[in-house]
PDB file of C-alpha atoms in Angstrom:
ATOM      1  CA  UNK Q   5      -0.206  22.169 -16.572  1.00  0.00           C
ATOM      2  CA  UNK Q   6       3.595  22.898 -16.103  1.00  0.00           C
ATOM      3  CA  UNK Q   7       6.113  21.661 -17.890  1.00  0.00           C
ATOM      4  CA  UNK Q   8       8.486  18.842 -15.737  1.00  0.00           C
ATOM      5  CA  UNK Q   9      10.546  16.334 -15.448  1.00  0.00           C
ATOM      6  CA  UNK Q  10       8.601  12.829 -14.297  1.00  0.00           C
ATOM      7  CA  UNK Q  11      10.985   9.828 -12.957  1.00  0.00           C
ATOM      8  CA  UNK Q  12       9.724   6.510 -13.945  1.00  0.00           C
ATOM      9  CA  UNK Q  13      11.829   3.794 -12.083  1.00  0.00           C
ATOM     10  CA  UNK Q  14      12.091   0.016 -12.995  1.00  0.00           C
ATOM     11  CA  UNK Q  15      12.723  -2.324 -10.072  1.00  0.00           C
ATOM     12  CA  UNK Q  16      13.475  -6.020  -9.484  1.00  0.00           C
ATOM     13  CA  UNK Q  17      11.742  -6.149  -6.171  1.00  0.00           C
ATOM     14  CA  UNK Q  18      12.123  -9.540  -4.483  1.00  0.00           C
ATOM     15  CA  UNK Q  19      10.933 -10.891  -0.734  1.00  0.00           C
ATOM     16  CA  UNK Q  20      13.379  -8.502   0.931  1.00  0.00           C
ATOM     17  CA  UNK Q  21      11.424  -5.360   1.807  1.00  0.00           C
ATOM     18  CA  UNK Q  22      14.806  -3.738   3.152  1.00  0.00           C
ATOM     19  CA  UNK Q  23      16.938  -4.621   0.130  1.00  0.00           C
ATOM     20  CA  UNK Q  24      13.939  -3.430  -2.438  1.00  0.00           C
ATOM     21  CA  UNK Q  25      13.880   0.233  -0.075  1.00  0.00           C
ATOM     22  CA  UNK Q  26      17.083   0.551  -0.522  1.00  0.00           C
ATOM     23  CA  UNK Q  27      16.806  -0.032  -3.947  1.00  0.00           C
ATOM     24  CA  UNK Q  28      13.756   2.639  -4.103  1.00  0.00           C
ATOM     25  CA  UNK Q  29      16.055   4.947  -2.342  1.00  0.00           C
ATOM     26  CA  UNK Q  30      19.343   4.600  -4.767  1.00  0.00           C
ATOM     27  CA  UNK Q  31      17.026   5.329  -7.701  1.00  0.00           C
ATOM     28  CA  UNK Q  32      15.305   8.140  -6.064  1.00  0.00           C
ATOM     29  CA  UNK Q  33      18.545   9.846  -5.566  1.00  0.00           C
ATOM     30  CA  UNK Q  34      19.194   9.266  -8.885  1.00  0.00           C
ATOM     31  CA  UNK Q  35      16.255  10.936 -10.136  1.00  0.00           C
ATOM     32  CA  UNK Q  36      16.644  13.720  -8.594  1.00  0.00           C
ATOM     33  CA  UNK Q  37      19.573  14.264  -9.424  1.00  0.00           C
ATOM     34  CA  UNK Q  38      18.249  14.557 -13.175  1.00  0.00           C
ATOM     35  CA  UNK Q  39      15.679  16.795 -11.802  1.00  0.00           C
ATOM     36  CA  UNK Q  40      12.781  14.670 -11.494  1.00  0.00           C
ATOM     37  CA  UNK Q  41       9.672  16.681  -9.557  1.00  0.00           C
ATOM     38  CA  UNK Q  42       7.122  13.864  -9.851  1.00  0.00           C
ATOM     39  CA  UNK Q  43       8.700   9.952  -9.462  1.00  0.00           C
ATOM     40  CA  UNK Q  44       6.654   7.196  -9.988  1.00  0.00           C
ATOM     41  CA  UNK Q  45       7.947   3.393  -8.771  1.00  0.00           C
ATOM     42  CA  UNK Q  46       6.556  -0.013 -10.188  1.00  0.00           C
ATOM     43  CA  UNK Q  47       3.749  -2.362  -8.113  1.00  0.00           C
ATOM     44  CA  UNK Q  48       4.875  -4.675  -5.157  1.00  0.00           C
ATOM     45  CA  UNK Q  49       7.391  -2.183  -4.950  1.00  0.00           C
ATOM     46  CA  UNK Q  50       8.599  -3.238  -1.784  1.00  0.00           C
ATOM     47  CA  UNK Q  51       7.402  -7.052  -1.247  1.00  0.00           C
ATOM     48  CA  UNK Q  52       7.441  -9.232  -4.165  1.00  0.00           C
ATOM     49  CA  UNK Q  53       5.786 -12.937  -3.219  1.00  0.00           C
ATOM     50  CA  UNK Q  54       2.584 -15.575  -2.059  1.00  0.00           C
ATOM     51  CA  UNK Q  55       2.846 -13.391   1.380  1.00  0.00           C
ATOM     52  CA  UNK Q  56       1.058 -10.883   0.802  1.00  0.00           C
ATOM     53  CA  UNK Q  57      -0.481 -10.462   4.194  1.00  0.00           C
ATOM     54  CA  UNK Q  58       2.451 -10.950   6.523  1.00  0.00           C
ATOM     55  CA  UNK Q  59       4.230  -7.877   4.499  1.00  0.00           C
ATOM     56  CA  UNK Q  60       0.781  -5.509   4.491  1.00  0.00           C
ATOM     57  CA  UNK Q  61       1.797  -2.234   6.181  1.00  0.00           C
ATOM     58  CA  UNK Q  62      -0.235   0.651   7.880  1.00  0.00           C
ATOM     59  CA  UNK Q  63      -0.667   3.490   5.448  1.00  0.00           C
ATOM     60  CA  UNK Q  64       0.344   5.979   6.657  1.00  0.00           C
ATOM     61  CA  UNK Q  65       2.664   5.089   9.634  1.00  0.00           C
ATOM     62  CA  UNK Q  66       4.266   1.920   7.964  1.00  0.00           C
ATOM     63  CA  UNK Q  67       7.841   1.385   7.235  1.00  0.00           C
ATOM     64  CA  UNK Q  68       7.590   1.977   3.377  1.00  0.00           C
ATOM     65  CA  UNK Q  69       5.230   4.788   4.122  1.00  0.00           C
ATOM     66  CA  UNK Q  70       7.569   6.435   6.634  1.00  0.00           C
ATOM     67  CA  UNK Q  71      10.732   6.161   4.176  1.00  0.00           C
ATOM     68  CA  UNK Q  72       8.781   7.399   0.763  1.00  0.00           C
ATOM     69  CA  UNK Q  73       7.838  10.523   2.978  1.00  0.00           C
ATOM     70  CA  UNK Q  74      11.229  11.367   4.121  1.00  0.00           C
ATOM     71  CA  UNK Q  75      12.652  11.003   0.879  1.00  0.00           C
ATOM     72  CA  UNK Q  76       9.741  12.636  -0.783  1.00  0.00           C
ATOM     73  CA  UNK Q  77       9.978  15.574   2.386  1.00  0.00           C
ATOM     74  CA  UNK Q  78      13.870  15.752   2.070  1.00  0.00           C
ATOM     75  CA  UNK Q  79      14.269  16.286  -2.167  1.00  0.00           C
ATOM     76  CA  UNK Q  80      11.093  18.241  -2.254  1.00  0.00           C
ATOM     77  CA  UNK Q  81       9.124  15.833  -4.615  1.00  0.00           C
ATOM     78  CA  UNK Q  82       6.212  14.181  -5.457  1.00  0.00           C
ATOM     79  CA  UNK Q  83       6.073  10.175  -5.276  1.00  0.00           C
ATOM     80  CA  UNK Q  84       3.489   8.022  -6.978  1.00  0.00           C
ATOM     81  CA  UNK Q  85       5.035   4.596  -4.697  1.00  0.00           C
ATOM     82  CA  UNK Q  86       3.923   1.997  -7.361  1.00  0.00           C
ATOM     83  CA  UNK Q  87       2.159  -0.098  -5.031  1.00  0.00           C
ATOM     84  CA  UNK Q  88       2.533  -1.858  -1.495  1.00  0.00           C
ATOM     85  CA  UNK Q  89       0.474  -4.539   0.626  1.00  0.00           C
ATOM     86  CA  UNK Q  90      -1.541  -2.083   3.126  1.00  0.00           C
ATOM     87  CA  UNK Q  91      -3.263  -3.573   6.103  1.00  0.00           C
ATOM     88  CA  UNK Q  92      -6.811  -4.484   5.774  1.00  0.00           C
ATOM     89  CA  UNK Q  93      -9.154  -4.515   9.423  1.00  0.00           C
ATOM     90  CA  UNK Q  94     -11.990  -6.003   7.843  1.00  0.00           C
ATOM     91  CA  UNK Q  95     -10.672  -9.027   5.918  1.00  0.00           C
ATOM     92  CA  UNK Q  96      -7.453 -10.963   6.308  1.00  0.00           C
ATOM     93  CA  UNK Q  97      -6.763 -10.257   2.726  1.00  0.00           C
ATOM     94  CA  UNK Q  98      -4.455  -6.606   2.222  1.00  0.00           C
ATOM     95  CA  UNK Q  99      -5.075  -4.133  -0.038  1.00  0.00           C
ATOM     96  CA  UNK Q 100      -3.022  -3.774  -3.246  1.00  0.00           C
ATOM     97  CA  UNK Q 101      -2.610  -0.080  -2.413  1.00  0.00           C
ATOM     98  CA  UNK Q 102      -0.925   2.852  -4.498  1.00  0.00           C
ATOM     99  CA  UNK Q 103       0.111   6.293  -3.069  1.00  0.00           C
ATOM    100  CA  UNK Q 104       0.661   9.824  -3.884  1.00  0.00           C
ATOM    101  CA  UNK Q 105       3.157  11.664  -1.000  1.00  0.00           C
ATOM    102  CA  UNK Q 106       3.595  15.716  -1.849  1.00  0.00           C
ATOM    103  CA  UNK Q 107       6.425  17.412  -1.055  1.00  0.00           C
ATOM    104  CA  UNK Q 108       6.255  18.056   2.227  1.00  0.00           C
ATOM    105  CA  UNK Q 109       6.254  14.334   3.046  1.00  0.00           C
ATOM    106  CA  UNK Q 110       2.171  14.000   3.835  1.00  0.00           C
ATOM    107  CA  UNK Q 111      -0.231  11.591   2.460  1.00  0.00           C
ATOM    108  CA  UNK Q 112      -2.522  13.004  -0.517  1.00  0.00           C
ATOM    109  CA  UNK Q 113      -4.015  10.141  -1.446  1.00  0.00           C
ATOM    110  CA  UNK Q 114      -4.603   6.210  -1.595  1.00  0.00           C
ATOM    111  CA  UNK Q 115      -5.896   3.546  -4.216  1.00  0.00           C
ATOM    112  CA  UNK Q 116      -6.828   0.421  -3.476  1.00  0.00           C
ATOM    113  CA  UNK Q 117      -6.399  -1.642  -6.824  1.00  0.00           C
ATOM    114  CA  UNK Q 118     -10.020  -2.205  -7.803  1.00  0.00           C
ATOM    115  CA  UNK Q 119      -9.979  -5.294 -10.629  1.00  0.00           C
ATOM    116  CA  UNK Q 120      -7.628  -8.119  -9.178  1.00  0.00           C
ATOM    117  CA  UNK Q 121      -5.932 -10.624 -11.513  1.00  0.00           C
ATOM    118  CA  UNK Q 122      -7.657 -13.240 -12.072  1.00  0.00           C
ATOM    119  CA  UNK Q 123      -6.531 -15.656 -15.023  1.00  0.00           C
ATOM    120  CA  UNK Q 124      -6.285 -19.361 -16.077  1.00  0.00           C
ATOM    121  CA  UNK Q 125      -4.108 -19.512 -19.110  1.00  0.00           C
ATOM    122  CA  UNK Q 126      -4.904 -22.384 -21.461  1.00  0.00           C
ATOM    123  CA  UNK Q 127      -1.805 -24.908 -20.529  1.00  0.00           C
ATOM    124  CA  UNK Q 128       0.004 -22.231 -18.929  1.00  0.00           C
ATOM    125  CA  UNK Q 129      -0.153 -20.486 -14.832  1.00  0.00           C
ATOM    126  CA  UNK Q 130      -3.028 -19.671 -12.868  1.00  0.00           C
ATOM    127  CA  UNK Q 131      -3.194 -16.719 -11.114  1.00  0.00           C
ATOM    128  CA  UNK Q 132      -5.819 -15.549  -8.545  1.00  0.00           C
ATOM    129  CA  UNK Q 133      -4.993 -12.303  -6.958  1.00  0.00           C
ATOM    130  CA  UNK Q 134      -8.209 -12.288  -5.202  1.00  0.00           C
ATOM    131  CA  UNK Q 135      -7.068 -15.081  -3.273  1.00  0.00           C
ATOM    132  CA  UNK Q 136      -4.637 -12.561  -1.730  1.00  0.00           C
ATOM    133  CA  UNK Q 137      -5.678  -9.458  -2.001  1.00  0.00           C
ATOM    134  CA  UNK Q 138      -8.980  -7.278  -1.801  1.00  0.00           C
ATOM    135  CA  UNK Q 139     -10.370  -5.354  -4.042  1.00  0.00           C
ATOM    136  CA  UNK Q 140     -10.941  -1.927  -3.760  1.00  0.00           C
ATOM    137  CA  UNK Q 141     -14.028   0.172  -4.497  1.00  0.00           C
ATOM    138  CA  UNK Q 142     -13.414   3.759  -5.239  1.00  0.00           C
ATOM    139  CA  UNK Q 143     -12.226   5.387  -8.617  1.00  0.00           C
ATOM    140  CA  UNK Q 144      -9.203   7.704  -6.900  1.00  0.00           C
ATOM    141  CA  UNK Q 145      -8.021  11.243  -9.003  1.00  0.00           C
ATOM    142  CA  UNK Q 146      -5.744  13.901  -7.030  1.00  0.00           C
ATOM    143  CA  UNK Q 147      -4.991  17.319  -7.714  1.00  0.00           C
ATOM    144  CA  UNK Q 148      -1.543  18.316  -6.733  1.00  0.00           C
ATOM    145  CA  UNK Q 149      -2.050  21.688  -8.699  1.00  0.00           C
ATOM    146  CA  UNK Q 150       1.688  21.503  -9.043  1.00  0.00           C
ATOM    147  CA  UNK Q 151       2.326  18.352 -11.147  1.00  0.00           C
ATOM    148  CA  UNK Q 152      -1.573  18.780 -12.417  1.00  0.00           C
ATOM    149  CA  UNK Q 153      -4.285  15.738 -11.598  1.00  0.00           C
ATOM    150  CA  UNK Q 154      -3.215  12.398 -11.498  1.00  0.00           C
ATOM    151  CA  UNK Q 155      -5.734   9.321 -11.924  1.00  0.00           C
ATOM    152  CA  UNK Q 156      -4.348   6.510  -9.950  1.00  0.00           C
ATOM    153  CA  UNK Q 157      -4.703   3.002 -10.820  1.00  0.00           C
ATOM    154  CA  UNK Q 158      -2.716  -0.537 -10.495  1.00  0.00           C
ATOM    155  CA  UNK Q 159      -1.938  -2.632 -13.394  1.00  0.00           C
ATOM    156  CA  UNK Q 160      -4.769  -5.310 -14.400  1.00  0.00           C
ATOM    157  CA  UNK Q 161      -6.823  -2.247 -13.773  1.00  0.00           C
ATOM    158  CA  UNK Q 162      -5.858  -1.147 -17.208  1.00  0.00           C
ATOM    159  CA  UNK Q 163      -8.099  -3.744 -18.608  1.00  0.00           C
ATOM    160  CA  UNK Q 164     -11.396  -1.325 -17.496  1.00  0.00           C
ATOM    161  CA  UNK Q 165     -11.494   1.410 -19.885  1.00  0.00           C
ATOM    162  CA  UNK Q 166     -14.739   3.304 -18.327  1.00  0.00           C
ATOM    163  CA  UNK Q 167     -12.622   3.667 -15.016  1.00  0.00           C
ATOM    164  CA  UNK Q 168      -9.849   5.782 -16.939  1.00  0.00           C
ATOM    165  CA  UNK Q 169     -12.899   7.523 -19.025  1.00  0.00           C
ATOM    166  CA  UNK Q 170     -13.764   8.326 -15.323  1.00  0.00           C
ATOM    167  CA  UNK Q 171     -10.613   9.847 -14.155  1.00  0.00           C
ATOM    168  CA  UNK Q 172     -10.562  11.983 -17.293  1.00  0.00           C
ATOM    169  CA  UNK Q 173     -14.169  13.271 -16.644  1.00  0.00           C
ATOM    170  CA  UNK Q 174     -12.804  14.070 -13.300  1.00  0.00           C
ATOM    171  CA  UNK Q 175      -9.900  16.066 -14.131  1.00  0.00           C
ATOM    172  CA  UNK Q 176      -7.338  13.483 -14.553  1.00  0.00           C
ATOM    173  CA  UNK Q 177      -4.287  14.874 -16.692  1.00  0.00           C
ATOM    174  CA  UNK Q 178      -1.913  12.204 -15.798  1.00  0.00           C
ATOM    175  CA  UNK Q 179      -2.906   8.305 -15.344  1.00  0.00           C
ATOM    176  CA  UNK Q 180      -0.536   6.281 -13.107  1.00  0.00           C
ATOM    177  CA  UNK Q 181      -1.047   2.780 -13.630  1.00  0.00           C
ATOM    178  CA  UNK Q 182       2.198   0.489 -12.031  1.00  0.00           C
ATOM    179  CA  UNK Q 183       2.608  -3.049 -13.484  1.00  0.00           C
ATOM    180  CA  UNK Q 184       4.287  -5.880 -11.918  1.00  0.00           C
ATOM    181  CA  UNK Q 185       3.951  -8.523 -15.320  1.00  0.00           C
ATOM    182  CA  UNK Q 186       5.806 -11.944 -15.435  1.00  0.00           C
ATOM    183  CA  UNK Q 187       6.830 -13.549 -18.460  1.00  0.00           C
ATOM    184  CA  UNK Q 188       4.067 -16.233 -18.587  1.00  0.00           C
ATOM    185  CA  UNK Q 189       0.907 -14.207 -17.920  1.00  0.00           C
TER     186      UNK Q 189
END
């Protein structure tokens, strides 16, 4: 594997999907600027909130999709874009769905987050992502040959050690795994 510079940026992303790419933009810049050739972003990168559905985009062709790959295409880097609601034709319910863009702005591959968060915390939140989202079903590993193989995953995904034990049998050299926590769960 070469040696490089990877960009891991920290967002606050709210219900504005314009604001939060913007935001994704500024600290793009900014990471290339320091030289970053792979930059990773956080999940819900560009919706955070209860509508998940009316903010699911086309992947490719949405509007997230469509700015990630002209900033990926213009700086001539790789982007791991955290994660993002993608349209779902089979079920109302969107994907929670990560993405790897190369450098010359195309598509190299998808994840759809497989394990959604389900939890009931003693006195405390509930939380049922699979009331909004679907799950996924395919263990997803690319190999940019550049920035070596990257094993994608999504946050409560973590929890599921055999599916990183996976990506490592399959070449994995680098595991992505964006978070969105909160304070309570």
């Amino acid at each position: 594997m070469n040696k490089f510079t990877v960009a891991v940026i920290q967002m606050d992303s709210q219900n504005d999907v314009q604001k939060n790419l913007d935001t994704a933009v500024g600290f793009i810049e900014e990471a290339v600027s320091r030289g970053a050739k792979l930059i990773t972003m956080p999940e819900n990168m560009h919706y955070v909130g209860m509508d998940s559905a009316a903010h699911a985009e086309a992947i490719p062709g949405g509007r997230t999709f469509r700015v990630m790959a002209e900033q990926a295409k213009k700086h001539h880097v790789w982007l791991h874009c955290g994660s993002i609601y993608e349209k779902n034709e089979q079920n109302a319910r969107p994907y929670n769905c990560t993405m790897v863009i190369s450098p010359d702005g195309e598509l190299v591959a998808k994840y759809h987050k497989i394990h959604p968060f389900d939890v009931v915390i003693p006195d405390g939140p509930v939380n049922r992502e699979s009331d909004r989202i679907c799950p996924g079903n395919e263990i997803v590993t690319v190999d940019t040959k550049e920035v070596g193989c990257l094993g994608l995953s999504i946050c409560y995904d973590i929890r599921f050690a055999e599916m990183y034990r996976i990506m490592a049998l399959e070449g994995a050299q680098i595991l992505l795994t964006p978070a969105d926590f909160t304070m309570p769960t």
